[in-house]
Amino acid sequence: MSIDRTERMITGDLAALSADSRRGLRPFAEMMPSVSAGVYRDDRASAEAARNARADECRRELALMPMALAHTFAHRVGRAAAGGAAIAGSVVLAAVLSEAWLTRLAAEIVPGLGLPLIVALLGGAVVLAYALGTAIAEVVFARRMERAIATSADPHADLETLAAGPIAAGHELVRKVDRWSIALALGGLIAVVPLVSYLAFAFAVIRSPAAEMLSVHALERVPVGYGVDVMMAVIAGGLALAALVAQACDRERTRAGLPAWVERLGHWIMVPLGFVLGLVVLIASLRMARAFQLHGTQAATSALVLLTMGSVASIFMPAAWALLWWRRREHARLGL
Amino acid sequence: MELTRARFRRLIEPVHDGALAFARSLCRSSADGDDLFQEALVRALAKLDGLRDDGAFRPWFYRVVVSVHRNRCRRPWWRRLVPFADRDHDRASGERTEESVAGAERARIALAELPAEQREALVLFELEGWTVEEIAELHAVSVSAIKSRLARGRDRLRAIYVERFAVDLTPRPSLVAGGS
């Protein structure tokens, strides 16, 4: 069937439907007898009947609700909590490394503080935050579902409460945490990985017994704080970009789609691009470390900024792709 | 209460026929549409005190119709399993030809397969003559979002027509109860 013929057919059928919908309309006074005659002296009984029927429907809806809705909400909250813990841990780590006296203080408070313990503490905090976040989210979801099917003494108010139903309430919860799960998860990765990598490099270039043991005491006489300050400034820019991605995802429904630049971030090409960029950053970092070892040459600020930007970008691109892909998968499962 | 009813009657009268036709177009049958409309009337009458500006009654009432319609769409699958055709309406009469009966039924079947948001936008735009700006205000979304829904809805309608009605230009017999 040609496109023109189909279009004419659709237009004609819609016109027929419009005429059909207006056929047989009774006079207005007949359609509104209760309003014109004042029959509604007390509509409570009918409201209660409608409320009870709707409450039954909601309970059946809740009983048959797919588990995917609760799981998606819980895991999104978990990701947001883990990302938040990673960002907080990075801020603490950056503060400890930025000043020599803080580094000494931390080493005295936490005996044996070194790179392995730092990684373990950060990793442990992230995992714990994820577990706690999902557990709390499950409780919140269950309580919201209870409210979605609850009834009271006021049937009219109940009809309003029950109007949406538990599935709509669940969808709303999932949408509410969408941007936080994207922003904090992306931000956590951007904050942690470059900082820990910088720390690992610092231990690699410093020649001392403490450095060989990966102890923070090795950092007391080496000006790593300067590099950390520069890195945190660049990482802050990366966090702002993560917030923009999250905002675009949050507005997807009202804007009928994601902006073009976010759509491109969701393309699989981001993974190999991030990998290649990471390799370039690694090679440049090794050359810089070698120069420091051989000649004591400290990296220029501009070089440090570029390296950090490259490092952040090499993590941002594949991480954004992964999070956007996972989000699309969740939405496909939930029919959002 | 008498004042509320009188106010409601005054406000609903000019929009009554258009809103009823809209409700019927959204549903699979005129009976379902009438039922939807009656439920919307009850809901609107109960909520009328929340309407501050009588001039905004038309979009406000259509929002109530859309809300009731979406709630019905969320009902479990077994409640939507068997759509009853209008036994009084599926025969051609002096006012309607066989072709217009079949055309209206095709349009109902095709619209029923669209997501609720696209269906509402298409019915308001194509059948009720609303502008894109008015529809955007009704749904509290941007004009570009409504244009996108209209375009995707129309594309989807085209695909449904080609897939279902391309062979002999009439719906399959099993979809029309008591068909001629």
Short mmCIF file of N, CA and C in Angstrom, two decimals, chain A residues 30-148:
data_model
loop_
_atom_site.label_atom_id
_atom_site.label_comp_id
_atom_site.label_asym_id
_atom_site.label_seq_id
_atom_site.Cartn_x
_atom_site.Cartn_y
_atom_site.Cartn_z
N GLU A 30 -30.39 15.78 29.82
CA GLU A 30 -30.60 14.34 30.06
C GLU A 30 -29.34 13.69 30.62
N MET A 31 -28.17 14.18 30.16
CA MET A 31 -26.90 13.58 30.59
C MET A 31 -26.55 13.98 32.01
N MET A 32 -27.15 15.04 32.51
CA MET A 32 -26.76 15.52 33.84
C MET A 32 -27.99 15.57 34.76
N PRO A 33 -28.79 14.49 34.81
CA PRO A 33 -30.01 14.55 35.62
C PRO A 33 -29.69 14.75 37.10
N SER A 34 -28.62 14.13 37.58
CA SER A 34 -28.32 14.21 39.00
C SER A 34 -27.93 15.62 39.39
N VAL A 35 -27.25 16.33 38.48
CA VAL A 35 -26.85 17.70 38.81
C VAL A 35 -28.06 18.63 38.74
N SER A 36 -28.88 18.45 37.67
CA SER A 36 -30.01 19.36 37.50
C SER A 36 -31.10 19.08 38.50
N ALA A 37 -31.31 17.80 38.89
CA ALA A 37 -32.41 17.48 39.80
C ALA A 37 -31.96 17.43 41.25
N GLY A 38 -30.66 17.53 41.48
CA GLY A 38 -30.19 17.52 42.87
C GLY A 38 -30.31 16.16 43.52
N VAL A 39 -30.09 15.09 42.73
CA VAL A 39 -30.23 13.76 43.31
C VAL A 39 -29.08 13.46 44.28
N TYR A 40 -27.91 14.07 44.02
CA TYR A 40 -26.76 13.79 44.87
C TYR A 40 -26.92 14.46 46.22
N ARG A 41 -27.79 13.92 47.07
CA ARG A 41 -27.89 14.48 48.41
C ARG A 41 -26.71 13.97 49.24
N ASP A 42 -26.41 12.68 49.00
CA ASP A 42 -25.29 12.10 49.75
C ASP A 42 -24.62 11.08 48.84
N ASP A 43 -23.49 11.44 48.29
CA ASP A 43 -22.82 10.53 47.36
C ASP A 43 -21.79 9.66 48.06
N ARG A 44 -21.84 9.60 49.38
CA ARG A 44 -20.82 8.86 50.11
C ARG A 44 -20.87 7.38 49.79
N ALA A 45 -22.08 6.83 49.69
CA ALA A 45 -22.19 5.39 49.43
C ALA A 45 -21.54 5.02 48.10
N SER A 46 -21.83 5.83 47.08
CA SER A 46 -21.23 5.51 45.77
C SER A 46 -19.73 5.72 45.81
N ALA A 47 -19.29 6.76 46.53
CA ALA A 47 -17.84 7.00 46.64
C ALA A 47 -17.16 5.84 47.36
N GLU A 48 -17.81 5.35 48.41
CA GLU A 48 -17.22 4.22 49.14
C GLU A 48 -17.15 2.99 48.27
N ALA A 49 -18.21 2.75 47.50
CA ALA A 49 -18.21 1.58 46.60
C ALA A 49 -17.09 1.71 45.58
N ALA A 50 -16.97 2.89 44.99
CA ALA A 50 -15.89 3.11 44.01
C ALA A 50 -14.53 2.97 44.68
N ARG A 51 -14.40 3.50 45.90
CA ARG A 51 -13.13 3.41 46.62
C ARG A 51 -12.78 1.97 46.90
N ASN A 52 -13.75 1.17 47.37
CA ASN A 52 -13.46 -0.24 47.69
C ASN A 52 -13.07 -1.02 46.44
N ALA A 53 -13.77 -0.76 45.33
CA ALA A 53 -13.43 -1.45 44.09
C ALA A 53 -12.02 -1.08 43.65
N ARG A 54 -11.70 0.21 43.73
CA ARG A 54 -10.37 0.67 43.32
C ARG A 54 -9.29 0.10 44.23
N ALA A 55 -9.59 0.04 45.55
CA ALA A 55 -8.61 -0.51 46.50
C ALA A 55 -8.33 -1.98 46.18
N ASP A 56 -9.37 -2.74 45.81
CA ASP A 56 -9.17 -4.14 45.42
C ASP A 56 -8.27 -4.24 44.20
N GLU A 57 -8.54 -3.37 43.23
CA GLU A 57 -7.70 -3.37 42.02
C GLU A 57 -6.25 -3.09 42.36
N CYS A 58 -6.04 -2.11 43.25
CA CYS A 58 -4.67 -1.74 43.63
C CYS A 58 -3.97 -2.88 44.34
N ARG A 59 -4.69 -3.60 45.18
CA ARG A 59 -4.07 -4.73 45.89
C ARG A 59 -3.69 -5.82 44.89
N ARG A 60 -4.56 -6.06 43.91
CA ARG A 60 -4.22 -7.08 42.90
C ARG A 60 -3.01 -6.61 42.08
N GLU A 61 -3.02 -5.32 41.77
CA GLU A 61 -1.91 -4.74 41.00
C GLU A 61 -0.60 -4.90 41.77
N LEU A 62 -0.66 -4.67 43.09
CA LEU A 62 0.54 -4.79 43.91
C LEU A 62 1.01 -6.24 43.98
N ALA A 63 0.05 -7.16 44.09
CA ALA A 63 0.41 -8.57 44.19
C ALA A 63 1.09 -9.06 42.91
N LEU A 64 0.70 -8.49 41.79
CA LEU A 64 1.26 -8.94 40.50
C LEU A 64 2.34 -8.02 39.98
N MET A 65 2.74 -7.05 40.80
CA MET A 65 3.74 -6.09 40.31
C MET A 65 5.06 -6.79 40.07
N PRO A 66 5.72 -6.49 38.94
CA PRO A 66 7.01 -7.14 38.68
C PRO A 66 8.05 -6.76 39.72
N MET A 67 8.86 -7.75 40.15
CA MET A 67 9.93 -7.49 41.13
C MET A 67 10.95 -6.52 40.55
N ALA A 68 11.02 -6.44 39.22
CA ALA A 68 12.03 -5.57 38.60
C ALA A 68 11.90 -4.13 39.07
N LEU A 69 10.68 -3.70 39.36
CA LEU A 69 10.49 -2.31 39.78
C LEU A 69 11.18 -2.04 41.11
N ALA A 70 10.94 -2.91 42.09
CA ALA A 70 11.57 -2.73 43.41
C ALA A 70 13.09 -2.88 43.29
N HIS A 71 13.53 -3.88 42.50
CA HIS A 71 14.98 -4.11 42.37
C HIS A 71 15.67 -2.92 41.72
N THR A 72 15.05 -2.37 40.67
CA THR A 72 15.66 -1.23 39.99
C THR A 72 15.79 -0.04 40.93
N PHE A 73 14.73 0.23 41.69
CA PHE A 73 14.79 1.34 42.63
C PHE A 73 15.89 1.11 43.66
N ALA A 74 15.94 -0.10 44.22
CA ALA A 74 16.93 -0.39 45.26
C ALA A 74 18.36 -0.26 44.72
N HIS A 75 18.59 -0.79 43.53
CA HIS A 75 19.95 -0.76 42.99
C HIS A 75 20.35 0.65 42.55
N ARG A 76 19.38 1.44 42.10
CA ARG A 76 19.72 2.83 41.77
C ARG A 76 20.13 3.58 43.02
N VAL A 77 19.38 3.37 44.10
CA VAL A 77 19.74 4.04 45.35
C VAL A 77 21.10 3.54 45.83
N GLY A 78 21.34 2.23 45.69
CA GLY A 78 22.64 1.66 46.08
C GLY A 78 23.78 2.29 45.30
N ARG A 79 23.58 2.44 43.97
CA ARG A 79 24.63 3.05 43.14
C ARG A 79 24.89 4.48 43.57
N ALA A 80 23.81 5.21 43.86
CA ALA A 80 23.97 6.60 44.30
C ALA A 80 24.73 6.66 45.62
N ALA A 81 24.39 5.76 46.54
CA ALA A 81 25.06 5.75 47.85
C ALA A 81 26.54 5.39 47.69
N ALA A 82 26.81 4.39 46.84
CA ALA A 82 28.21 4.00 46.62
C ALA A 82 29.00 5.14 46.00
N GLY A 83 28.41 5.81 45.03
CA GLY A 83 29.08 6.95 44.40
C GLY A 83 29.33 8.07 45.39
N GLY A 84 28.33 8.33 46.23
CA GLY A 84 28.49 9.36 47.25
C GLY A 84 29.61 9.01 48.21
N ALA A 85 29.70 7.73 48.61
CA ALA A 85 30.78 7.30 49.51
C ALA A 85 32.13 7.45 48.83
N ALA A 86 32.19 7.13 47.54
CA ALA A 86 33.45 7.27 46.80
C ALA A 86 33.89 8.73 46.74
N ILE A 87 32.93 9.62 46.49
CA ILE A 87 33.27 11.06 46.42
C ILE A 87 33.75 11.55 47.79
N ALA A 88 33.01 11.14 48.84
CA ALA A 88 33.41 11.57 50.19
C ALA A 88 34.79 11.03 50.54
N GLY A 89 35.03 9.77 50.22
CA GLY A 89 36.34 9.17 50.49
C GLY A 89 37.44 9.88 49.74
N SER A 90 37.16 10.28 48.50
CA SER A 90 38.17 10.99 47.70
C SER A 90 38.49 12.34 48.31
N VAL A 91 37.47 13.02 48.79
CA VAL A 91 37.70 14.33 49.41
C VAL A 91 38.58 14.18 50.65
N VAL A 92 38.29 13.15 51.46
CA VAL A 92 39.10 12.91 52.67
C VAL A 92 40.54 12.57 52.27
N LEU A 93 40.69 11.71 51.28
CA LEU A 93 42.03 11.30 50.83
C LEU A 93 42.80 12.50 50.30
N ALA A 94 42.12 13.33 49.50
CA ALA A 94 42.78 14.52 48.96
C ALA A 94 43.22 15.46 50.08
N ALA A 95 42.36 15.60 51.10
CA ALA A 95 42.71 16.48 52.23
C ALA A 95 43.94 15.93 52.96
N VAL A 96 43.98 14.60 53.16
CA VAL A 96 45.11 13.98 53.87
C VAL A 96 46.40 14.17 53.08
N LEU A 97 46.34 14.06 51.78
CA LEU A 97 47.54 14.14 50.96
C LEU A 97 47.98 15.57 50.69
N SER A 98 47.07 16.51 50.86
CA SER A 98 47.40 17.88 50.44
C SER A 98 48.41 18.57 51.36
N GLU A 99 48.45 18.18 52.62
CA GLU A 99 49.38 18.80 53.57
C GLU A 99 50.18 17.70 54.26
N ALA A 100 51.48 17.96 54.41
CA ALA A 100 52.36 16.95 55.01
C ALA A 100 51.96 16.65 56.45
N TRP A 101 51.56 17.71 57.19
CA TRP A 101 51.23 17.46 58.60
C TRP A 101 49.96 16.63 58.73
N LEU A 102 49.04 16.78 57.77
CA LEU A 102 47.82 15.96 57.77
C LEU A 102 48.17 14.51 57.44
N THR A 103 49.14 14.36 56.53
CA THR A 103 49.55 13.00 56.18
C THR A 103 50.15 12.31 57.41
N ARG A 104 51.01 13.06 58.15
CA ARG A 104 51.62 12.48 59.37
C ARG A 104 50.55 12.12 60.38
N LEU A 105 49.59 13.05 60.55
CA LEU A 105 48.52 12.83 61.52
C LEU A 105 47.72 11.58 61.18
N ALA A 106 47.40 11.44 59.88
CA ALA A 106 46.63 10.27 59.46
C ALA A 106 47.41 8.98 59.70
N ALA A 107 48.73 9.03 59.45
CA ALA A 107 49.57 7.84 59.66
C ALA A 107 49.62 7.47 61.13
N GLU A 108 49.54 8.49 62.02
CA GLU A 108 49.57 8.19 63.46
C GLU A 108 48.23 7.63 63.92
N ILE A 109 47.13 8.16 63.33
CA ILE A 109 45.80 7.70 63.75
C ILE A 109 45.53 6.29 63.23
N VAL A 110 45.93 6.05 61.99
CA VAL A 110 45.71 4.72 61.39
C VAL A 110 47.06 4.05 61.21
N PRO A 111 47.46 3.19 62.13
CA PRO A 111 48.77 2.54 62.00
C PRO A 111 48.84 1.72 60.72
N GLY A 112 50.02 1.80 60.07
CA GLY A 112 50.20 1.01 58.86
C GLY A 112 49.47 1.56 57.65
N LEU A 113 49.12 2.86 57.73
CA LEU A 113 48.38 3.44 56.61
C LEU A 113 49.28 3.49 55.38
N GLY A 114 48.83 2.86 54.34
CA GLY A 114 49.56 2.85 53.07
C GLY A 114 48.59 2.65 51.94
N LEU A 115 49.13 2.47 50.77
CA LEU A 115 48.28 2.37 49.59
C LEU A 115 47.30 1.19 49.68
N PRO A 116 47.77 -0.03 50.09
CA PRO A 116 46.81 -1.13 50.16
C PRO A 116 45.66 -0.85 51.13
N LEU A 117 45.99 -0.26 52.30
CA LEU A 117 44.95 0.02 53.29
C LEU A 117 44.01 1.11 52.79
N ILE A 118 44.56 2.10 52.10
CA ILE A 118 43.72 3.18 51.56
C ILE A 118 42.73 2.60 50.55
N VAL A 119 43.23 1.76 49.65
CA VAL A 119 42.36 1.14 48.65
C VAL A 119 41.30 0.28 49.34
N ALA A 120 41.74 -0.47 50.37
CA ALA A 120 40.79 -1.34 51.08
C ALA A 120 39.71 -0.52 51.79
N LEU A 121 40.12 0.57 52.43
CA LEU A 121 39.16 1.42 53.14
C LEU A 121 38.16 2.05 52.17
N LEU A 122 38.69 2.57 51.05
CA LEU A 122 37.79 3.18 50.07
C LEU A 122 36.83 2.14 49.50
N GLY A 123 37.41 0.99 49.11
CA GLY A 123 36.57 -0.06 48.54
C GLY A 123 35.53 -0.55 49.53
N GLY A 124 35.97 -0.72 50.79
CA GLY A 124 35.03 -1.16 51.82
C GLY A 124 33.91 -0.16 52.04
N ALA A 125 34.26 1.13 52.04
CA ALA A 125 33.24 2.17 52.23
C ALA A 125 32.23 2.14 51.09
N VAL A 126 32.72 1.96 49.87
CA VAL A 126 31.83 1.93 48.70
C VAL A 126 30.88 0.73 48.78
N VAL A 127 31.44 -0.43 49.09
CA VAL A 127 30.61 -1.65 49.15
C VAL A 127 29.58 -1.54 50.27
N LEU A 128 30.04 -1.04 51.42
CA LEU A 128 29.12 -0.90 52.56
C LEU A 128 28.00 0.09 52.23
N ALA A 129 28.37 1.19 51.59
CA ALA A 129 27.35 2.20 51.22
C ALA A 129 26.34 1.58 50.25
N TYR A 130 26.83 0.79 49.29
CA TYR A 130 25.93 0.16 48.32
C TYR A 130 24.95 -0.78 49.03
N ALA A 131 25.50 -1.60 49.95
CA ALA A 131 24.64 -2.55 50.66
C ALA A 131 23.61 -1.83 51.52
N LEU A 132 24.07 -0.82 52.25
CA LEU A 132 23.15 -0.06 53.11
C LEU A 132 22.10 0.66 52.26
N GLY A 133 22.54 1.25 51.17
CA GLY A 133 21.64 2.00 50.31
C GLY A 133 20.53 1.11 49.76
N THR A 134 20.88 -0.09 49.27
CA THR A 134 19.86 -0.97 48.72
C THR A 134 18.92 -1.45 49.82
N ALA A 135 19.46 -1.73 51.01
CA ALA A 135 18.60 -2.20 52.10
C ALA A 135 17.59 -1.13 52.51
N ILE A 136 18.08 0.10 52.65
CA ILE A 136 17.18 1.20 53.03
C ILE A 136 16.15 1.45 51.92
N ALA A 137 16.59 1.37 50.69
CA ALA A 137 15.68 1.62 49.56
C ALA A 137 14.55 0.59 49.54
N GLU A 138 14.87 -0.66 49.87
CA GLU A 138 13.82 -1.69 49.87
C GLU A 138 12.75 -1.37 50.90
N VAL A 139 13.20 -0.88 52.07
CA VAL A 139 12.24 -0.51 53.11
C VAL A 139 11.39 0.67 52.65
N VAL A 140 12.04 1.67 52.06
CA VAL A 140 11.31 2.85 51.57
C VAL A 140 10.28 2.44 50.51
N PHE A 141 10.67 1.55 49.61
CA PHE A 141 9.77 1.11 48.55
C PHE A 141 8.57 0.39 49.14
N ALA A 142 8.83 -0.48 50.10
CA ALA A 142 7.73 -1.23 50.71
C ALA A 142 6.75 -0.28 51.40
N ARG A 143 7.29 0.71 52.10
CA ARG A 143 6.42 1.66 52.79
C ARG A 143 5.60 2.48 51.79
N ARG A 144 6.21 2.84 50.67
CA ARG A 144 5.48 3.62 49.66
C ARG A 144 4.36 2.77 49.06
N MET A 145 4.61 1.48 48.89
CA MET A 145 3.58 0.62 48.34
C MET A 145 2.42 0.46 49.34
N GLU A 146 2.75 0.42 50.62
CA GLU A 146 1.68 0.34 51.63
C GLU A 146 0.80 1.57 51.56
N ARG A 147 1.45 2.74 51.38
CA ARG A 147 0.66 3.99 51.30
C ARG A 147 -0.18 4.02 50.03
N ALA A 148 0.32 3.38 48.96
CA ALA A 148 -0.39 3.42 47.68
C ALA A 148 -1.69 2.63 47.71
#
